[in-house]
């Protein structure tokens, strides 16, 4: 019994040491200062699933594992068809207003004006639309992906 207990204690401390070492390695990895002024935001074509949208990556790389910050500019009248993401989605409404509905229908949307924030767990189906040009900021971990829900209108 004493040997088993001693073995368990040694395994626990070994795992703790490995965890601390891994955390230190992560905390030292590529931490850099990033400053982006409004006139320095470089807009590119947005996700093909949102016609007319533009996207700008402010920090990180949304195609790789790790933290990133990106903005999506939605034109007036844009509709975001029902979809889900493989990772947690964390979004701040920078300007404009987005109507966010959970599931595949547009029933009971939450109206989110500028300054609002929402977070949606992975694989949660949602959709949205805007009446005016709206800018959203995504601050989360990559790789980022957008999966359309088949059969949704």
PDB file of C-alpha atoms in Angstrom:
ATOM      1  CA  UNK A   1       0.000   0.000   0.000  1.00  0.00           C
ATOM      2  CA  UNK A   2       2.834   2.399   0.870  1.00  0.00           C
ATOM      3  CA  UNK A   3       4.554   1.643  -2.449  1.00  0.00           C
ATOM      4  CA  UNK A   4       1.381   2.326  -4.408  1.00  0.00           C
ATOM      5  CA  UNK A   5       0.862   5.604  -2.568  1.00  0.00           C
ATOM      6  CA  UNK A   6       4.484   6.624  -3.117  1.00  0.00           C
ATOM      7  CA  UNK A   7       4.214   5.777  -6.832  1.00  0.00           C
ATOM      8  CA  UNK A   8       1.028   7.847  -7.168  1.00  0.00           C
ATOM      9  CA  UNK A   9       2.666  10.831  -5.423  1.00  0.00           C
ATOM     10  CA  UNK A  10       5.693  10.618  -7.750  1.00  0.00           C
ATOM     11  CA  UNK A  11       3.455  10.417 -10.837  1.00  0.00           C
ATOM     12  CA  UNK A  12       1.418  13.411  -9.642  1.00  0.00           C
ATOM     13  CA  UNK A  13       4.504  15.571  -9.081  1.00  0.00           C
ATOM     14  CA  UNK A  14       6.025  14.491 -12.392  1.00  0.00           C
ATOM     15  CA  UNK A  15       2.882  15.556 -14.226  1.00  0.00           C
ATOM     16  CA  UNK A  16       2.805  18.842 -12.306  1.00  0.00           C
ATOM     17  CA  UNK A  17       6.401  19.631 -13.299  1.00  0.00           C
ATOM     18  CA  UNK A  18       5.671  18.817 -16.959  1.00  0.00           C
ATOM     19  CA  UNK A  19       2.565  21.055 -16.836  1.00  0.00           C
ATOM     20  CA  UNK A  20       4.489  23.992 -15.359  1.00  0.00           C
ATOM     21  CA  UNK A  21       7.248  23.609 -17.977  1.00  0.00           C
ATOM     22  CA  UNK A  22       4.685  23.517 -20.792  1.00  0.00           C
ATOM     23  CA  UNK A  23       2.937  26.637 -19.425  1.00  0.00           C
ATOM     24  CA  UNK A  24       6.238  28.544 -19.294  1.00  0.00           C
ATOM     25  CA  UNK A  25       6.993  27.511 -22.877  1.00  0.00           C
ATOM     26  CA  UNK A  26       3.569  28.711 -24.070  1.00  0.00           C
ATOM     27  CA  UNK A  27       3.826  32.011 -22.183  1.00  0.00           C
ATOM     28  CA  UNK A  28       7.184  32.789 -23.836  1.00  0.00           C
ATOM     29  CA  UNK A  29       6.038  31.868 -27.345  1.00  0.00           C
ATOM     30  CA  UNK A  30       5.819  34.787 -29.776  1.00  0.00           C
ATOM     31  CA  UNK A  31       4.357  37.399 -27.443  1.00  0.00           C
ATOM     32  CA  UNK A  32       4.687  40.697 -29.218  1.00  0.00           C
ATOM     33  CA  UNK A  33       3.293  44.182 -29.081  1.00  0.00           C
ATOM     34  CA  UNK A  34       0.612  44.915 -31.665  1.00  0.00           C
ATOM     35  CA  UNK A  35      -0.780  48.370 -32.373  1.00  0.00           C
ATOM     36  CA  UNK A  36      -3.196  48.915 -35.275  1.00  0.00           C
ATOM     37  CA  UNK A  37      -4.642  52.367 -35.887  1.00  0.00           C
ATOM     38  CA  UNK A  38      -7.978  52.642 -37.743  1.00  0.00           C
ATOM     39  CA  UNK A  39      -6.354  53.840 -40.983  1.00  0.00           C
ATOM     40  CA  UNK A  40      -3.940  50.861 -40.877  1.00  0.00           C
ATOM     41  CA  UNK A  41      -6.640  48.175 -40.975  1.00  0.00           C
ATOM     42  CA  UNK A  42      -6.127  46.197 -44.204  1.00  0.00           C
ATOM     43  CA  UNK A  43      -9.459  44.913 -45.479  1.00  0.00           C
ATOM     44  CA  UNK A  44      -9.635  41.897 -47.798  1.00  0.00           C
ATOM     45  CA  UNK A  45     -12.468  39.809 -49.221  1.00  0.00           C
ATOM     46  CA  UNK A  46     -14.446  38.214 -46.417  1.00  0.00           C
ATOM     47  CA  UNK A  47     -15.742  34.664 -46.081  1.00  0.00           C
ATOM     48  CA  UNK A  48     -17.328  33.509 -49.376  1.00  0.00           C
ATOM     49  CA  UNK A  49     -20.457  32.519 -47.422  1.00  0.00           C
ATOM     50  CA  UNK A  50     -21.131  36.241 -46.777  1.00  0.00           C
ATOM     51  CA  UNK A  51     -21.283  38.062 -50.143  1.00  0.00           C
ATOM     52  CA  UNK A  52     -19.832  41.575 -50.022  1.00  0.00           C
ATOM     53  CA  UNK A  53     -18.220  41.097 -46.607  1.00  0.00           C
ATOM     54  CA  UNK A  54     -14.675  42.230 -45.947  1.00  0.00           C
ATOM     55  CA  UNK A  55     -12.260  40.870 -43.354  1.00  0.00           C
ATOM     56  CA  UNK A  56      -9.112  42.181 -41.663  1.00  0.00           C
ATOM     57  CA  UNK A  57      -6.801  40.211 -39.380  1.00  0.00           C
ATOM     58  CA  UNK A  58      -5.407  42.513 -36.685  1.00  0.00           C
ATOM     59  CA  UNK A  59      -3.375  40.000 -34.676  1.00  0.00           C
ATOM     60  CA  UNK A  60      -2.354  36.379 -35.067  1.00  0.00           C
ATOM     61  CA  UNK A  61      -3.327  33.984 -37.846  1.00  0.00           C
ATOM     62  CA  UNK A  62      -6.868  32.670 -37.928  1.00  0.00           C
ATOM     63  CA  UNK A  63      -5.789  29.650 -40.009  1.00  0.00           C
ATOM     64  CA  UNK A  64      -3.436  28.334 -37.306  1.00  0.00           C
ATOM     65  CA  UNK A  65      -3.814  27.176 -33.712  1.00  0.00           C
ATOM     66  CA  UNK A  66      -3.531  30.083 -31.288  1.00  0.00           C
ATOM     67  CA  UNK A  67      -5.109  33.404 -30.410  1.00  0.00           C
ATOM     68  CA  UNK A  68      -6.163  35.835 -33.146  1.00  0.00           C
ATOM     69  CA  UNK A  69      -8.187  39.022 -33.574  1.00  0.00           C
ATOM     70  CA  UNK A  70     -10.031  39.725 -36.823  1.00  0.00           C
ATOM     71  CA  UNK A  71     -12.763  42.078 -37.981  1.00  0.00           C
ATOM     72  CA  UNK A  72     -15.569  41.389 -40.415  1.00  0.00           C
ATOM     73  CA  UNK A  73     -17.264  44.314 -42.167  1.00  0.00           C
ATOM     74  CA  UNK A  74     -20.774  43.381 -43.279  1.00  0.00           C
ATOM     75  CA  UNK A  75     -22.486  45.494 -45.942  1.00  0.00           C
ATOM     76  CA  UNK A  76     -26.003  46.823 -45.322  1.00  0.00           C
ATOM     77  CA  UNK A  77     -28.536  44.048 -45.856  1.00  0.00           C
ATOM     78  CA  UNK A  78     -26.008  41.213 -45.386  1.00  0.00           C
ATOM     79  CA  UNK A  79     -27.342  37.871 -44.254  1.00  0.00           C
ATOM     80  CA  UNK A  80     -25.213  35.244 -42.547  1.00  0.00           C
ATOM     81  CA  UNK A  81     -26.788  31.867 -43.301  1.00  0.00           C
ATOM     82  CA  UNK A  82     -27.107  29.260 -40.538  1.00  0.00           C
ATOM     83  CA  UNK A  83     -23.692  27.889 -39.659  1.00  0.00           C
ATOM     84  CA  UNK A  84     -21.460  26.812 -36.806  1.00  0.00           C
ATOM     85  CA  UNK A  85     -17.789  27.080 -35.893  1.00  0.00           C
ATOM     86  CA  UNK A  86     -15.411  24.361 -34.765  1.00  0.00           C
ATOM     87  CA  UNK A  87     -14.052  26.543 -31.956  1.00  0.00           C
ATOM     88  CA  UNK A  88     -15.554  28.977 -29.461  1.00  0.00           C
ATOM     89  CA  UNK A  89     -16.699  32.172 -31.164  1.00  0.00           C
ATOM     90  CA  UNK A  90     -16.217  35.438 -29.239  1.00  0.00           C
ATOM     91  CA  UNK A  91     -17.517  38.559 -30.967  1.00  0.00           C
ATOM     92  CA  UNK A  92     -17.756  42.279 -30.160  1.00  0.00           C
ATOM     93  CA  UNK A  93     -19.982  44.542 -32.244  1.00  0.00           C
ATOM     94  CA  UNK A  94     -17.714  47.482 -33.144  1.00  0.00           C
ATOM     95  CA  UNK A  95     -20.252  49.494 -35.176  1.00  0.00           C
ATOM     96  CA  UNK A  96     -23.756  49.028 -36.507  1.00  0.00           C
ATOM     97  CA  UNK A  97     -26.244  46.473 -35.209  1.00  0.00           C
ATOM     98  CA  UNK A  98     -26.435  42.718 -35.758  1.00  0.00           C
ATOM     99  CA  UNK A  99     -29.492  40.542 -35.277  1.00  0.00           C
ATOM    100  CA  UNK A 100     -28.392  37.143 -33.957  1.00  0.00           C
ATOM    101  CA  UNK A 101     -30.685  34.107 -33.995  1.00  0.00           C
ATOM    102  CA  UNK A 102     -29.848  30.696 -32.607  1.00  0.00           C
ATOM    103  CA  UNK A 103     -30.599  27.671 -34.793  1.00  0.00           C
ATOM    104  CA  UNK A 104     -31.568  27.637 -38.467  1.00  0.00           C
ATOM    105  CA  UNK A 105     -34.504  30.073 -38.347  1.00  0.00           C
ATOM    106  CA  UNK A 106     -34.586  33.808 -37.798  1.00  0.00           C
ATOM    107  CA  UNK A 107     -37.089  33.464 -34.966  1.00  0.00           C
ATOM    108  CA  UNK A 108     -36.567  35.527 -31.799  1.00  0.00           C
ATOM    109  CA  UNK A 109     -33.283  37.233 -32.702  1.00  0.00           C
ATOM    110  CA  UNK A 110     -31.243  39.092 -30.136  1.00  0.00           C
ATOM    111  CA  UNK A 111     -30.583  42.646 -31.340  1.00  0.00           C
ATOM    112  CA  UNK A 112     -26.965  43.571 -30.583  1.00  0.00           C
ATOM    113  CA  UNK A 113     -25.992  47.253 -31.062  1.00  0.00           C
ATOM    114  CA  UNK A 114     -22.434  48.612 -31.147  1.00  0.00           C
ATOM    115  CA  UNK A 115     -20.604  47.780 -27.934  1.00  0.00           C
ATOM    116  CA  UNK A 116     -22.357  44.425 -27.488  1.00  0.00           C
ATOM    117  CA  UNK A 117     -20.481  41.147 -26.993  1.00  0.00           C
ATOM    118  CA  UNK A 118     -21.469  37.532 -27.495  1.00  0.00           C
ATOM    119  CA  UNK A 119     -19.770  34.163 -27.114  1.00  0.00           C
ATOM    120  CA  UNK A 120     -21.070  30.984 -28.731  1.00  0.00           C
ATOM    121  CA  UNK A 121     -19.822  27.484 -27.883  1.00  0.00           C
ATOM    122  CA  UNK A 122     -18.351  25.300 -30.653  1.00  0.00           C
ATOM    123  CA  UNK A 123     -20.814  23.584 -33.007  1.00  0.00           C
ATOM    124  CA  UNK A 124     -23.734  25.805 -31.941  1.00  0.00           C
ATOM    125  CA  UNK A 125     -25.845  26.623 -35.005  1.00  0.00           C
ATOM    126  CA  UNK A 126     -26.645  30.314 -35.398  1.00  0.00           C
ATOM    127  CA  UNK A 127     -27.379  32.905 -38.086  1.00  0.00           C
ATOM    128  CA  UNK A 128     -27.542  36.650 -38.353  1.00  0.00           C
ATOM    129  CA  UNK A 129     -28.291  39.669 -40.474  1.00  0.00           C
ATOM    130  CA  UNK A 130     -27.722  43.413 -40.548  1.00  0.00           C
ATOM    131  CA  UNK A 131     -29.734  46.328 -41.904  1.00  0.00           C
ATOM    132  CA  UNK A 132     -26.805  48.780 -41.957  1.00  0.00           C
ATOM    133  CA  UNK A 133     -23.060  48.381 -42.493  1.00  0.00           C
ATOM    134  CA  UNK A 134     -21.796  46.609 -39.373  1.00  0.00           C
ATOM    135  CA  UNK A 135     -18.302  45.738 -38.145  1.00  0.00           C
ATOM    136  CA  UNK A 136     -17.774  42.730 -35.882  1.00  0.00           C
ATOM    137  CA  UNK A 137     -14.550  41.837 -34.088  1.00  0.00           C
ATOM    138  CA  UNK A 138     -13.714  38.181 -33.456  1.00  0.00           C
ATOM    139  CA  UNK A 139     -11.205  37.549 -30.649  1.00  0.00           C
ATOM    140  CA  UNK A 140     -10.676  33.851 -30.117  1.00  0.00           C
ATOM    141  CA  UNK A 141      -8.457  30.858 -30.875  1.00  0.00           C
ATOM    142  CA  UNK A 142      -7.824  29.384 -34.299  1.00  0.00           C
ATOM    143  CA  UNK A 143      -7.958  27.720 -36.571  1.00  0.00           C
ATOM    144  CA  UNK A 144     -11.192  29.521 -37.403  1.00  0.00           C
ATOM    145  CA  UNK A 145     -13.726  27.872 -39.648  1.00  0.00           C
ATOM    146  CA  UNK A 146     -17.300  28.499 -40.697  1.00  0.00           C
ATOM    147  CA  UNK A 147     -19.436  25.423 -41.475  1.00  0.00           C
ATOM    148  CA  UNK A 148     -22.755  25.950 -43.300  1.00  0.00           C
ATOM    149  CA  UNK A 149     -25.685  23.922 -42.062  1.00  0.00           C
ATOM    150  CA  UNK A 150     -26.987  21.820 -44.934  1.00  0.00           C
ATOM    151  CA  UNK A 151     -30.697  22.031 -45.571  1.00  0.00           C
ATOM    152  CA  UNK A 152     -30.961  25.439 -43.890  1.00  0.00           C
ATOM    153  CA  UNK A 153     -32.620  28.302 -45.771  1.00  0.00           C
TER     154      UNK A 153
END
